[in-house]
Short mmCIF file of C-alpha atoms in Angstrom, two decimals:
data_model
loop_
_atom_site.label_atom_id
_atom_site.label_comp_id
_atom_site.label_asym_id
_atom_site.label_seq_id
_atom_site.Cartn_x
_atom_site.Cartn_y
_atom_site.Cartn_z
CA MET A 1 -112.62 14.72 -18.20
CA ARG A 2 -114.77 13.75 -15.22
CA ALA A 3 -115.72 10.39 -13.76
CA GLU A 4 -119.32 10.78 -14.94
CA ASP A 5 -118.08 11.15 -18.54
CA LEU A 6 -116.73 7.60 -18.62
CA THR A 7 -118.42 4.95 -20.73
CA PRO A 8 -119.48 1.66 -19.12
CA VAL A 9 -116.38 -0.16 -20.31
CA GLU A 10 -114.17 2.71 -19.14
CA ARG A 11 -115.76 2.45 -15.69
CA ARG A 12 -114.75 -1.21 -15.65
CA VAL A 13 -111.23 -0.16 -16.53
CA ARG A 14 -111.27 2.37 -13.67
CA ASP A 15 -112.51 -0.18 -11.15
CA ALA A 16 -109.92 -2.78 -12.18
CA PHE A 17 -107.24 -0.09 -12.11
CA SER A 18 -108.11 0.89 -8.52
CA ARG A 19 -107.67 -2.72 -7.39
CA GLY A 20 -104.58 -3.39 -9.58
CA GLU A 21 -106.47 -6.18 -11.33
CA LYS A 22 -106.33 -7.23 -14.94
CA LEU A 23 -109.32 -6.47 -17.14
CA ASP A 24 -109.50 -8.84 -20.12
CA LEU A 25 -111.82 -7.73 -22.93
CA ARG A 26 -110.75 -10.38 -25.40
CA VAL A 27 -113.22 -12.85 -26.91
CA ASP A 28 -110.88 -15.50 -28.39
CA ASP A 29 -110.08 -13.28 -31.37
CA GLN A 30 -106.33 -13.51 -30.74
CA ALA A 31 -105.91 -17.21 -30.36
CA ASP A 32 -103.22 -17.18 -33.04
CA GLY A 33 -100.99 -15.07 -30.80
CA GLU A 34 -100.55 -12.25 -33.32
CA PRO A 35 -100.79 -8.52 -32.54
CA ALA A 36 -104.29 -7.08 -32.21
CA ASN A 37 -106.52 -6.32 -35.16
CA SER A 38 -109.67 -4.59 -33.93
CA ASP A 39 -111.66 -4.58 -37.18
CA GLY A 40 -115.20 -5.54 -36.24
CA TRP A 41 -114.84 -5.02 -32.50
CA GLY A 42 -117.90 -3.63 -30.77
CA PRO A 43 -118.22 -0.66 -28.41
CA GLU A 44 -117.87 -2.95 -25.40
CA ARG A 45 -114.15 -3.14 -26.20
CA VAL A 46 -113.46 0.51 -27.08
CA VAL A 47 -111.62 2.72 -24.56
CA ARG A 48 -110.74 6.32 -25.30
CA GLY A 49 -107.14 7.39 -25.01
CA ALA A 50 -108.27 10.52 -23.17
CA ALA A 51 -109.96 8.33 -20.54
CA LEU A 52 -106.75 6.40 -19.93
CA THR A 53 -104.80 9.65 -19.72
CA TRP A 54 -107.25 11.02 -17.12
CA LEU A 55 -107.13 7.75 -15.18
CA LEU A 56 -103.31 7.66 -15.01
CA LEU A 57 -102.94 11.34 -14.14
CA ASP A 58 -105.97 12.24 -12.02
CA GLY A 59 -108.45 9.42 -11.65
CA ALA A 60 -106.73 6.89 -9.40
CA VAL A 61 -108.61 6.08 -6.19
CA ALA A 62 -106.87 3.13 -4.61
CA GLU A 63 -109.08 0.65 -2.82
CA PRO A 64 -107.84 -0.29 0.64
CA GLY A 65 -105.31 -3.10 0.52
CA HIS A 66 -104.63 -2.71 -3.19
CA VAL A 67 -101.91 -1.06 -5.31
CA PRO A 68 -103.36 0.63 -8.41
CA ALA A 69 -102.08 -0.58 -11.77
CA LEU A 70 -103.33 -0.37 -15.34
CA ARG A 71 -103.62 -3.96 -16.63
CA LEU A 72 -105.78 -3.98 -19.73
CA ASP A 73 -106.08 -6.70 -22.39
CA GLY A 74 -107.90 -6.80 -25.71
CA ALA A 75 -109.09 -3.18 -25.97
CA ARG A 76 -109.22 -0.77 -28.89
CA ILE A 77 -107.82 2.60 -27.87
CA ASP A 78 -109.46 5.44 -29.78
CA GLY A 79 -107.61 8.73 -29.78
CA SER A 80 -104.09 9.40 -28.60
CA LEU A 81 -102.67 8.47 -25.23
CA GLU A 82 -101.02 11.75 -24.21
CA LEU A 83 -98.68 11.41 -21.22
CA ASP A 84 -96.05 14.03 -22.03
CA TYR A 85 -94.21 15.35 -18.93
CA ALA A 86 -96.39 13.15 -16.75
CA GLU A 87 -95.42 11.59 -13.41
CA ILE A 88 -96.92 8.09 -13.47
CA PRO A 89 -96.27 6.08 -10.30
CA TYR A 90 -98.21 3.04 -11.54
CA ARG A 91 -97.33 -0.03 -13.55
CA VAL A 92 -98.86 -0.04 -17.02
CA THR A 93 -99.37 -3.41 -18.75
CA MET A 94 -101.48 -3.70 -21.90
CA ASP A 95 -101.82 -6.91 -23.93
CA GLY A 96 -103.50 -7.34 -27.30
CA CYS A 97 -104.64 -3.71 -27.58
CA ASP A 98 -105.12 -1.77 -30.80
CA PHE A 99 -103.99 1.87 -30.58
CA ARG A 100 -105.63 3.86 -33.35
CA ASP A 101 -103.57 6.97 -32.60
CA ARG A 102 -100.18 7.81 -31.13
CA VAL A 103 -98.84 7.03 -27.67
CA THR A 104 -96.63 9.81 -26.31
CA LEU A 105 -94.48 9.79 -23.18
CA TYR A 106 -92.20 12.72 -23.98
CA SER A 107 -90.13 13.57 -20.87
CA ALA A 108 -92.51 11.51 -18.74
CA ARG A 109 -91.48 9.66 -15.58
CA THR A 110 -93.08 6.28 -15.15
CA ARG A 111 -92.72 2.87 -13.61
CA GLN A 112 -92.65 -0.32 -15.66
CA PHE A 113 -94.43 0.21 -18.99
CA SER A 114 -95.34 -2.90 -20.96
CA LEU A 115 -97.13 -3.32 -24.29
CA LYS A 116 -97.53 -6.86 -25.58
CA ARG A 117 -99.12 -8.04 -28.82
CA CYS A 118 -100.39 -4.52 -29.46
CA ARG A 119 -100.81 -2.62 -32.71
CA LEU A 120 -99.56 0.96 -32.74
CA VAL A 121 -99.17 3.80 -35.20
CA ARG A 122 -96.58 5.77 -33.25
CA PHE A 123 -94.82 5.49 -29.92
CA TYR A 124 -93.00 8.62 -28.79
CA ALA A 125 -91.00 8.41 -25.53
CA ALA A 126 -88.07 10.73 -26.13
CA ASN A 127 -86.36 11.86 -22.91
CA ALA A 128 -88.68 9.65 -20.88
CA SER A 129 -87.50 8.06 -17.63
CA VAL A 130 -88.69 4.53 -16.94
CA ASP A 131 -88.03 3.11 -13.47
CA GLY A 132 -88.10 -0.53 -14.50
CA ASN A 133 -88.59 -2.29 -17.82
CA LEU A 134 -89.93 -0.81 -21.03
CA ARG A 135 -91.53 -3.53 -23.10
CA VAL A 136 -92.90 -3.23 -26.61
CA HIS A 137 -93.03 -6.99 -27.02
CA HIS A 138 -94.44 -8.87 -30.03
CA CYS A 139 -96.13 -5.69 -31.21
CA ARG A 140 -96.67 -4.19 -34.62
CA LEU A 141 -95.89 -0.52 -35.11
CA ASP A 142 -96.63 1.14 -38.46
CA GLY A 143 -94.80 4.34 -37.68
CA LEU A 144 -91.88 5.70 -35.67
CA LEU A 145 -90.75 4.31 -32.32
CA ASN A 146 -88.86 7.22 -30.74
CA LEU A 147 -86.74 6.65 -27.62
CA ASP A 148 -84.20 9.44 -28.09
CA GLY A 149 -82.56 10.37 -24.80
CA ALA A 150 -84.72 8.01 -22.76
CA HIS A 151 -83.40 6.45 -19.54
CA ILE A 152 -84.55 2.94 -18.71
CA THR A 153 -83.30 1.42 -15.46
CA GLY A 154 -84.33 -2.10 -16.46
CA ILE A 155 -84.64 -3.92 -19.78
CA LEU A 156 -85.71 -2.52 -23.14
CA ASP A 157 -87.63 -5.47 -24.60
CA LEU A 158 -88.52 -5.37 -28.30
CA ASP A 159 -88.57 -9.12 -28.89
CA ARG A 160 -90.66 -10.26 -31.88
CA THR A 161 -91.84 -6.71 -32.58
CA ARG A 162 -92.34 -5.60 -36.17
CA LEU A 163 -91.50 -1.99 -37.02
CA ALA A 164 -92.23 -0.35 -40.34
CA ASN A 165 -92.08 3.32 -41.19
CA SER A 166 -92.44 4.38 -44.80
CA ASP A 167 -91.58 8.00 -43.94
CA GLY A 168 -88.21 7.51 -42.26
CA PRO A 169 -86.46 5.56 -39.51
CA ALA A 170 -88.30 2.72 -37.83
CA LEU A 171 -86.60 3.23 -34.44
CA THR A 172 -84.64 6.19 -33.15
CA ALA A 173 -82.86 5.77 -29.83
CA ASN A 174 -80.09 8.36 -30.00
CA ARG A 175 -78.27 8.64 -26.65
CA VAL A 176 -80.70 6.20 -25.01
CA GLN A 177 -79.48 4.88 -21.67
CA VAL A 178 -80.49 1.36 -20.71
CA ASP A 179 -79.03 0.15 -17.41
CA ASP A 180 -79.78 -3.51 -18.17
CA HIS A 181 -80.24 -5.28 -21.55
CA ILE A 182 -81.70 -4.40 -24.93
CA ARG A 183 -83.49 -7.32 -26.54
CA MET A 184 -84.48 -7.34 -30.20
CA ARG A 185 -84.63 -11.09 -30.78
CA HIS A 186 -86.71 -13.91 -32.18
CA GLY A 187 -88.02 -12.38 -35.36
CA PHE A 188 -87.78 -8.69 -34.46
CA THR A 189 -88.07 -6.90 -37.79
CA ALA A 190 -87.53 -3.32 -38.81
CA GLN A 191 -88.28 -1.84 -42.23
CA GLY A 192 -86.45 1.43 -42.01
CA GLU A 193 -83.34 2.50 -40.15
CA VAL A 194 -82.76 1.47 -36.54
CA ILE A 195 -80.73 4.21 -34.83
CA LEU A 196 -78.76 3.66 -31.61
CA ARG A 197 -76.16 6.40 -31.99
CA GLY A 198 -74.46 7.25 -28.72
CA ALA A 199 -76.52 4.66 -26.82
CA HIS A 200 -75.27 3.49 -23.41
CA VAL A 201 -76.23 -0.04 -22.45
CA GLY A 202 -75.15 -1.53 -19.14
CA GLY A 203 -75.84 -5.13 -20.11
CA ASP A 204 -76.13 -6.98 -23.42
CA ILE A 205 -77.67 -6.08 -26.75
CA ASP A 206 -79.22 -9.22 -28.22
CA MET A 207 -80.38 -9.13 -31.85
CA SER A 208 -80.30 -12.86 -32.51
CA ASP A 209 -82.61 -13.91 -35.35
CA ALA A 210 -83.62 -10.28 -36.00
CA ARG A 211 -84.37 -8.90 -39.49
CA LEU A 212 -83.32 -5.36 -40.43
CA SER A 213 -84.02 -3.85 -43.81
CA ASN A 214 -83.20 -0.47 -45.29
CA PRO A 215 -81.99 -1.14 -48.85
CA ASP A 216 -79.40 1.33 -50.19
CA GLY A 217 -79.19 2.98 -46.76
CA VAL A 218 -78.18 2.32 -43.16
CA ALA A 219 -80.19 -0.49 -41.59
CA LEU A 220 -78.57 -0.16 -38.14
CA GLY A 221 -76.81 3.06 -37.21
CA ALA A 222 -75.00 2.65 -33.88
CA ALA A 223 -72.01 4.99 -34.04
CA ARG A 224 -70.22 5.63 -30.72
CA MET A 225 -72.44 3.17 -28.88
CA SER A 226 -71.25 1.81 -25.52
CA VAL A 227 -72.19 -1.70 -24.37
CA GLY A 228 -71.15 -3.00 -20.97
CA GLY A 229 -71.89 -6.63 -21.83
CA ASP A 230 -72.03 -8.53 -25.14
CA LEU A 231 -73.37 -7.66 -28.57
CA LEU A 232 -75.14 -10.83 -29.69
CA SER A 233 -76.37 -11.00 -33.27
CA ASP A 234 -76.38 -14.66 -34.21
CA ARG A 235 -78.30 -15.33 -37.45
CA LEU A 236 -79.06 -11.63 -37.81
CA SER A 237 -80.26 -10.72 -41.30
CA VAL A 238 -79.49 -7.22 -42.56
CA THR A 239 -80.33 -5.63 -45.90
CA GLY A 240 -78.49 -2.33 -45.98
CA GLU A 241 -75.50 -1.12 -43.99
CA LEU A 242 -74.78 -2.24 -40.44
CA ALA A 243 -72.83 0.67 -38.94
CA LEU A 244 -70.94 0.45 -35.63
CA PRO A 245 -68.11 3.00 -36.10
CA GLY A 246 -66.39 4.10 -32.93
CA SER A 247 -68.52 1.89 -30.70
CA ARG A 248 -67.24 0.06 -27.62
CA VAL A 249 -68.34 -3.38 -26.45
CA ASP A 250 -66.77 -4.63 -23.23
CA GLY A 251 -67.67 -8.27 -23.85
CA PHE A 252 -68.04 -10.39 -26.98
CA VAL A 253 -69.36 -9.32 -30.37
CA HIS A 254 -71.13 -12.20 -32.11
CA PHE A 255 -72.34 -12.15 -35.69
CA ARG A 256 -72.30 -15.92 -35.98
CA GLY A 257 -74.36 -17.14 -38.89
CA ALA A 258 -75.39 -13.56 -39.70
CA ARG A 259 -76.27 -12.55 -43.26
CA LEU A 260 -75.40 -9.03 -44.34
CA ARG A 261 -76.44 -7.78 -47.74
CA ASN A 262 -75.49 -4.42 -49.19
CA PRO A 263 -73.91 -5.13 -52.60
CA ASP A 264 -71.33 -2.65 -53.94
CA ARG A 265 -71.43 -0.76 -50.62
CA ARG A 266 -70.41 -1.33 -47.02
CA ALA A 267 -72.13 -4.30 -45.46
CA LEU A 268 -70.49 -3.79 -42.03
CA ASP A 269 -68.88 -0.59 -40.81
CA GLY A 270 -66.81 -1.56 -37.78
CA ASN A 271 -64.19 1.15 -38.19
CA HIS A 272 -62.52 1.89 -34.83
CA LEU A 273 -64.78 -0.60 -33.08
CA GLN A 274 -63.42 -1.56 -29.62
CA VAL A 275 -64.13 -5.06 -28.32
CA GLY A 276 -63.11 -6.19 -24.84
CA THR A 277 -62.90 -9.89 -25.71
CA SER A 278 -63.46 -11.34 -29.21
CA LEU A 279 -65.22 -10.51 -32.48
CA HIS A 280 -66.90 -13.46 -34.21
CA LEU A 281 -67.87 -13.27 -37.88
CA ASP A 282 -68.11 -17.01 -38.34
CA ASN A 283 -70.54 -19.93 -38.31
CA ASP A 284 -72.98 -20.65 -35.48
CA ASN A 285 -73.66 -23.90 -33.66
CA ASP A 286 -76.00 -25.00 -36.48
CA ASP A 287 -73.26 -24.44 -39.09
CA ASN A 288 -74.92 -21.38 -40.58
CA ASP A 289 -72.03 -19.44 -42.14
CA PHE A 290 -71.50 -15.72 -41.76
CA THR A 291 -72.01 -14.12 -45.18
CA ALA A 292 -71.50 -10.55 -46.34
CA GLU A 293 -72.37 -9.15 -49.75
CA GLY A 294 -70.53 -5.87 -49.57
CA THR A 295 -67.43 -4.62 -47.78
CA VAL A 296 -66.65 -5.65 -44.21
CA GLU A 297 -64.71 -2.71 -42.76
CA LEU A 298 -62.76 -3.15 -39.51
CA ALA A 299 -60.16 -0.44 -40.07
CA GLY A 300 -58.67 0.74 -36.80
CA ALA A 301 -60.65 -1.82 -34.77
CA ARG A 302 -59.22 -2.80 -31.37
CA VAL A 303 -60.02 -6.36 -30.27
CA LYS A 304 -58.29 -7.66 -27.17
CA GLY A 305 -58.99 -11.28 -28.06
CA ARG A 306 -59.63 -12.83 -31.44
CA ILE A 307 -61.13 -11.69 -34.72
CA THR A 308 -62.47 -14.80 -36.38
CA LEU A 309 -63.87 -15.20 -39.88
CA LEU A 310 -63.80 -18.99 -39.78
CA ASN A 311 -65.94 -20.32 -42.67
CA ALA A 312 -67.13 -16.79 -43.53
CA LEU A 313 -68.17 -15.96 -47.09
CA LEU A 314 -67.21 -12.44 -48.26
CA THR A 315 -68.32 -11.03 -51.58
CA ALA A 316 -67.37 -7.59 -52.88
CA PRO A 317 -65.82 -8.22 -56.32
CA GLU A 318 -65.63 -4.57 -57.34
CA SER A 319 -64.03 -3.29 -54.14
CA ALA A 320 -62.56 -4.52 -50.84
CA ALA A 321 -64.16 -7.61 -49.35
CA LEU A 322 -62.38 -7.09 -46.00
CA THR A 323 -60.58 -4.04 -44.66
CA MET A 324 -58.56 -4.37 -41.46
CA ALA A 325 -56.04 -1.59 -41.99
CA HIS A 326 -54.57 -0.38 -38.67
CA ALA A 327 -56.64 -2.95 -36.74
CA GLN A 328 -55.28 -4.64 -33.63
CA ALA A 329 -56.15 -8.09 -32.29
CA GLY A 330 -54.52 -10.83 -30.26
CA GLU A 331 -55.39 -13.32 -32.98
CA ALA A 332 -56.96 -13.30 -36.45
CA ASP A 333 -58.59 -16.39 -37.90
CA LEU A 334 -58.83 -15.91 -41.67
CA ARG A 335 -59.74 -19.50 -42.57
CA MET A 336 -62.78 -18.52 -44.61
CA ALA A 337 -65.12 -20.94 -46.35
CA GLY A 338 -63.80 -19.90 -49.73
CA ARG A 339 -61.62 -17.34 -51.41
CA PRO A 340 -62.95 -13.83 -50.73
CA GLN A 341 -64.29 -12.14 -53.83
CA GLY A 342 -62.55 -8.80 -53.53
CA LEU A 343 -59.48 -7.19 -52.02
CA VAL A 344 -58.35 -7.96 -48.45
CA ASP A 345 -56.55 -5.00 -46.86
CA LEU A 346 -54.32 -5.73 -43.83
CA ARG A 347 -52.02 -2.72 -44.07
CA HIS A 348 -50.48 -1.60 -40.78
CA ALA A 349 -52.59 -4.05 -38.78
CA VAL A 350 -51.09 -5.55 -35.62
CA LEU A 351 -52.12 -9.18 -35.14
CA GLY A 352 -50.62 -11.55 -32.61
CA VAL A 353 -51.28 -14.90 -34.29
CA ILE A 354 -52.64 -15.40 -37.81
CA ARG A 355 -54.57 -18.54 -38.71
CA ASP A 356 -55.13 -18.97 -42.42
CA ASP A 357 -55.51 -21.55 -45.15
CA ARG A 358 -54.18 -21.46 -48.71
CA ARG A 359 -57.65 -22.32 -50.01
CA SER A 360 -58.99 -19.05 -48.62
CA TRP A 361 -56.15 -16.76 -49.72
CA PRO A 362 -57.65 -13.81 -51.62
CA ASP A 363 -56.56 -13.02 -55.13
CA GLU A 364 -55.40 -9.59 -54.04
CA LEU A 365 -53.93 -8.44 -50.73
CA ARG A 366 -52.54 -5.27 -49.22
CA LEU A 367 -49.87 -6.12 -46.63
CA ASP A 368 -47.48 -3.19 -46.27
CA GLY A 369 -46.96 -2.44 -42.57
CA LEU A 370 -48.70 -5.59 -41.33
CA ARG A 371 -47.13 -6.86 -38.09
CA TYR A 372 -47.70 -10.17 -36.36
CA ASP A 373 -45.95 -12.58 -34.03
CA ARG A 374 -46.39 -15.79 -35.98
CA PHE A 375 -48.58 -17.93 -38.20
CA GLU A 376 -50.38 -20.84 -36.61
CA THR A 377 -49.31 -22.84 -39.69
CA PRO A 378 -45.98 -21.35 -40.82
CA LEU A 379 -45.79 -23.21 -44.21
CA PRO A 380 -42.50 -23.54 -46.12
CA PRO A 381 -41.10 -20.10 -46.94
CA ARG A 382 -41.54 -20.39 -50.71
CA GLN A 383 -45.25 -21.12 -50.23
CA ARG A 384 -45.69 -18.34 -47.68
CA VAL A 385 -43.96 -15.86 -50.00
CA ARG A 386 -46.64 -16.62 -52.59
CA TRP A 387 -49.07 -15.13 -50.05
CA LEU A 388 -46.94 -11.98 -49.93
CA LEU A 389 -46.81 -11.77 -53.72
CA ARG A 390 -50.60 -11.46 -53.87
CA ASP A 391 -50.02 -7.83 -52.93
CA GLY A 392 -50.15 -6.26 -56.36
CA SER A 393 -49.41 -2.71 -55.21
CA GLY A 394 -45.69 -3.07 -55.95
CA TYR A 395 -42.54 -4.08 -54.11
CA ALA A 396 -42.43 -3.21 -50.40
CA PRO A 397 -39.66 -4.61 -48.17
CA GLN A 398 -41.59 -4.58 -44.88
CA PRO A 399 -43.81 -7.65 -45.51
CA PHE A 400 -40.70 -9.74 -46.27
CA GLU A 401 -38.88 -8.40 -43.22
CA GLN A 402 -41.90 -9.19 -41.03
CA LEU A 403 -42.08 -12.74 -42.36
CA THR A 404 -38.36 -13.16 -41.71
CA LEU A 405 -38.86 -12.08 -38.09
CA ALA A 406 -41.74 -14.53 -37.71
CA TYR A 407 -39.65 -17.49 -38.90
CA ARG A 408 -36.74 -16.38 -36.75
CA ALA A 409 -38.99 -16.15 -33.67
CA LEU A 410 -39.94 -19.80 -34.25
CA GLY A 411 -36.25 -20.75 -34.48
CA HIS A 412 -36.47 -21.47 -38.23
CA GLU A 413 -33.28 -19.65 -39.18
CA ASP A 414 -32.89 -21.37 -42.56
CA ASP A 415 -36.44 -20.39 -43.51
CA ALA A 416 -35.74 -16.81 -42.41
CA ARG A 417 -32.69 -16.66 -44.72
CA THR A 418 -34.73 -18.09 -47.58
CA VAL A 419 -37.31 -15.30 -47.20
CA SER A 420 -34.54 -12.69 -47.12
CA LEU A 421 -33.09 -14.14 -50.34
CA LEU A 422 -36.50 -14.09 -52.02
CA LYS A 423 -36.97 -10.49 -50.90
CA GLU A 424 -33.72 -9.47 -52.62
CA ARG A 425 -34.81 -11.22 -55.81
CA ARG A 426 -38.15 -9.38 -55.66
CA ARG A 427 -36.35 -6.10 -55.07
CA ARG A 428 -34.10 -6.72 -58.07
CA THR A 429 -37.11 -6.53 -60.40
CA VAL A 430 -37.62 -2.81 -59.63
CA LEU A 431 -33.94 -1.77 -59.99
CA PRO A 432 -32.29 -0.15 -63.05
CA TRP A 433 -30.84 -2.54 -65.60
CA TYR A 434 -27.23 -2.17 -64.45
CA ALA A 435 -28.22 -2.81 -60.82
CA ARG A 436 -30.19 -5.85 -61.90
CA ILE A 437 -27.04 -7.25 -63.55
CA TRP A 438 -25.02 -6.76 -60.38
CA GLY A 439 -27.86 -8.26 -58.35
CA ARG A 440 -27.92 -11.29 -60.61
CA VAL A 441 -24.18 -11.77 -60.01
CA GLN A 442 -24.68 -11.58 -56.23
CA ASP A 443 -27.56 -14.02 -56.45
CA VAL A 444 -25.73 -16.59 -58.53
CA THR A 445 -22.50 -16.38 -56.59
CA VAL A 446 -23.45 -16.09 -52.91
CA GLY A 447 -27.23 -15.79 -52.84
CA TYR A 448 -27.00 -12.15 -51.71
CA GLY A 449 -24.94 -13.33 -48.74
CA TYR A 450 -27.64 -15.72 -47.49
CA ARG A 451 -26.04 -18.69 -49.29
CA PRO A 452 -22.30 -18.30 -48.40
CA MET A 453 -21.55 -21.93 -49.27
CA ARG A 454 -22.00 -21.01 -52.91
CA ALA A 455 -18.82 -18.91 -52.76
CA GLY A 456 -16.88 -21.94 -51.56
CA LEU A 457 -18.23 -24.06 -54.38
CA TRP A 458 -17.31 -21.41 -56.95
CA LEU A 459 -13.81 -21.18 -55.50
CA LEU A 460 -13.38 -24.96 -55.61
CA GLY A 461 -14.63 -25.09 -59.20
CA LEU A 462 -12.32 -22.32 -60.36
CA LEU A 463 -9.43 -23.84 -58.40
CA ALA A 464 -9.95 -27.19 -60.14
CA LEU A 465 -10.20 -25.50 -63.53
CA GLY A 466 -7.04 -23.45 -63.05
CA SER A 467 -5.08 -26.34 -61.57
CA ALA A 468 -5.98 -28.59 -64.50
CA VAL A 469 -5.14 -25.95 -67.12
CA PHE A 470 -1.82 -24.98 -65.58
CA THR A 471 -0.83 -28.61 -65.04
CA VAL A 472 -1.19 -29.22 -68.77
CA ARG A 473 0.20 -25.83 -69.88
CA ARG A 474 2.83 -24.99 -67.32
CA PRO A 475 3.67 -21.28 -67.02
CA THR A 476 7.16 -20.03 -67.80
CA ARG A 477 9.52 -19.02 -65.05
CA THR A 478 10.38 -15.35 -64.59
CA ALA A 479 13.87 -14.21 -63.74
CA ALA A 480 12.76 -13.22 -60.24
CA GLY A 481 11.39 -16.69 -59.52
CA SER A 482 14.36 -18.76 -60.64
CA THR A 483 14.42 -20.82 -57.42
CA GLU A 484 10.62 -21.19 -56.92
CA VAL A 485 9.17 -24.68 -57.43
CA PHE A 486 6.01 -24.49 -59.54
CA ASN A 487 2.76 -25.74 -57.97
CA PRO A 488 -0.39 -25.46 -60.15
CA VAL A 489 -2.77 -25.33 -57.15
CA ILE A 490 -0.85 -22.57 -55.38
CA PHE A 491 -0.42 -20.71 -58.68
CA THR A 492 -4.20 -20.81 -59.24
CA LEU A 493 -4.88 -19.62 -55.66
CA ASP A 494 -2.47 -16.73 -56.17
CA HIS A 495 -4.75 -15.51 -58.98
CA LEU A 496 -8.04 -16.27 -57.21
CA LEU A 497 -7.31 -14.63 -53.86
CA PRO A 498 -7.08 -10.85 -54.20
CA VAL A 499 -4.60 -8.89 -52.07
CA ILE A 500 -2.98 -12.08 -50.70
CA GLY A 501 0.29 -13.03 -52.44
CA LEU A 502 1.62 -16.61 -52.25
CA GLY A 503 4.70 -16.05 -54.45
CA GLN A 504 3.73 -18.23 -57.40
CA GLY A 505 2.12 -15.36 -59.32
CA ALA A 506 5.35 -13.37 -59.25
CA ALA A 507 7.62 -16.34 -60.03
CA PHE A 508 5.73 -17.68 -63.06
CA THR A 509 3.92 -16.21 -66.05
CA PRO A 510 1.10 -18.00 -67.92
CA THR A 511 1.87 -18.94 -71.45
CA PRO A 512 0.24 -16.85 -74.19
CA GLY A 513 -2.45 -19.49 -74.65
CA THR A 514 -3.45 -19.58 -70.97
CA GLN A 515 -3.02 -16.00 -69.87
CA TRP A 516 -6.76 -15.37 -70.39
CA ILE A 517 -7.42 -18.09 -67.86
CA GLY A 518 -5.26 -16.14 -65.41
CA TYR A 519 -7.22 -12.95 -66.12
CA LEU A 520 -10.51 -14.85 -65.62
CA LEU A 521 -9.33 -16.23 -62.29
CA THR A 522 -8.22 -12.81 -61.06
CA ALA A 523 -11.48 -11.12 -62.12
CA SER A 524 -13.54 -13.93 -60.60
CA GLY A 525 -11.64 -13.65 -57.35
CA TRP A 526 -12.38 -9.95 -57.05
CA ILE A 527 -16.07 -10.48 -57.89
CA LEU A 528 -16.40 -13.28 -55.36
CA ALA A 529 -14.63 -11.26 -52.68
CA THR A 530 -16.80 -8.20 -53.32
CA THR A 531 -20.08 -10.12 -53.33
CA ILE A 532 -19.10 -12.06 -50.21
CA VAL A 533 -18.31 -8.86 -48.33
CA THR A 534 -21.51 -7.18 -49.60
CA GLY A 535 -23.69 -10.17 -48.75
CA VAL A 536 -22.18 -10.78 -45.32
CA THR A 537 -22.50 -7.08 -44.47
CA ARG A 538 -26.18 -7.13 -45.53
CA SER A 539 -26.84 -10.26 -43.50
CA LEU A 540 -25.18 -8.83 -40.40
CA ASN A 541 -27.14 -5.58 -40.75
CA ARG A 542 -30.43 -7.54 -40.83
CA ARG A 543 -29.49 -9.12 -37.53
#
């Protein structure tokens, strides 16, 4: 293209460009603040994409004292704007323009590039390098926005932009590098997948009040993403899967008041997510609760601070509502707004402090291997054990042992022994019938060694029984005990205490009517001695 081929309006664009001035072609047709719609615009507002390409690549003649810049408002751009592999040293700012064909910046190098309130059909900037900010702000794009491999030294601003692509993803930004922030806030919408796999962001990603929709698929795919600041997604609305597996966020992750909907599938994939501070899946400052229809997966997540689901609503009745297997966090707040509809899996998680509420205990838990320091609200042991018994996968000793350690760390030794006793009773239910009988004897007599006072009570009871019987029915003297003075208490003790001999048992013989009492006392003594030794040994081993 040559200068003499330019139309009158394109010459005005060239002149304004040479002086770095803004050329405004609008005629009050965008007073409502919405992206451009050029239906009915006349030729005085039409600029060819080829003319803009020529101007940016070859046609700049700077006027003395001015810095050239393309600042164009309210134009319809006919034809594509082809800037592939271009070196563009100028700022490009276009407001309220209607691009009838694609805009391509493949592998281009440019300064700040800003589109505001524009309508586009495709924006292709893969591998582009932008020295400054890249803005596609409050625009409407009815096709793909491609930023794969791009490097932006400033901010990527997509606030209020509406993306829709019926043929595939709405935004692809695989391996994009943004040195500052990514902003997709204030009504940003995407119909189709938003892809940020392997993205590197030096600052924050802010998706507050955004709307993402890709039903039955992935709405946000951000595997192995790295964020140097915070991931802010307050009141985010997602239809489809929100996938962050293997990503790292050095600051906070906020999904406060977010609404995730992907029924019977994963609503949030945070497997192996790493968070430098805290992960919030709770209510925002306006008391909008976090809700998820579908599974929230945080298996293997590493959170240095707190994972909080305070007042969250989780619904996945046919599968797991929350999976935190092998996750690690300094604190977990599980005080949800209501009982989760679905399984909660905490197997092999490592949590410093657990905050929970009986009203939000799930119907079904998986707890084997869960480790923690303490509960914020310990609860009496019999109530807390009911939490353990919601694990319907069968008897496992570790959850009871962990709860015992937690009570012991708080100095609640009696509560720790109660949990140990309840564990033995639970274990007894899976033993063979003969072992269950022996377990019942240990339970009744000495509480498996955790209630040693019971043995003393049994001994006192049997001692009183024997003393009373043998006072009424005195035993007969044997020849060897002709000089021994009979004492019913000592005689009873001689039968009750195995191994130890006090002389009365050898000196006197029970009468035929009471000899069965003697046998009962001897058998009871051996049983008590055996159970006491077994229980005390078990108790000492636990310590």
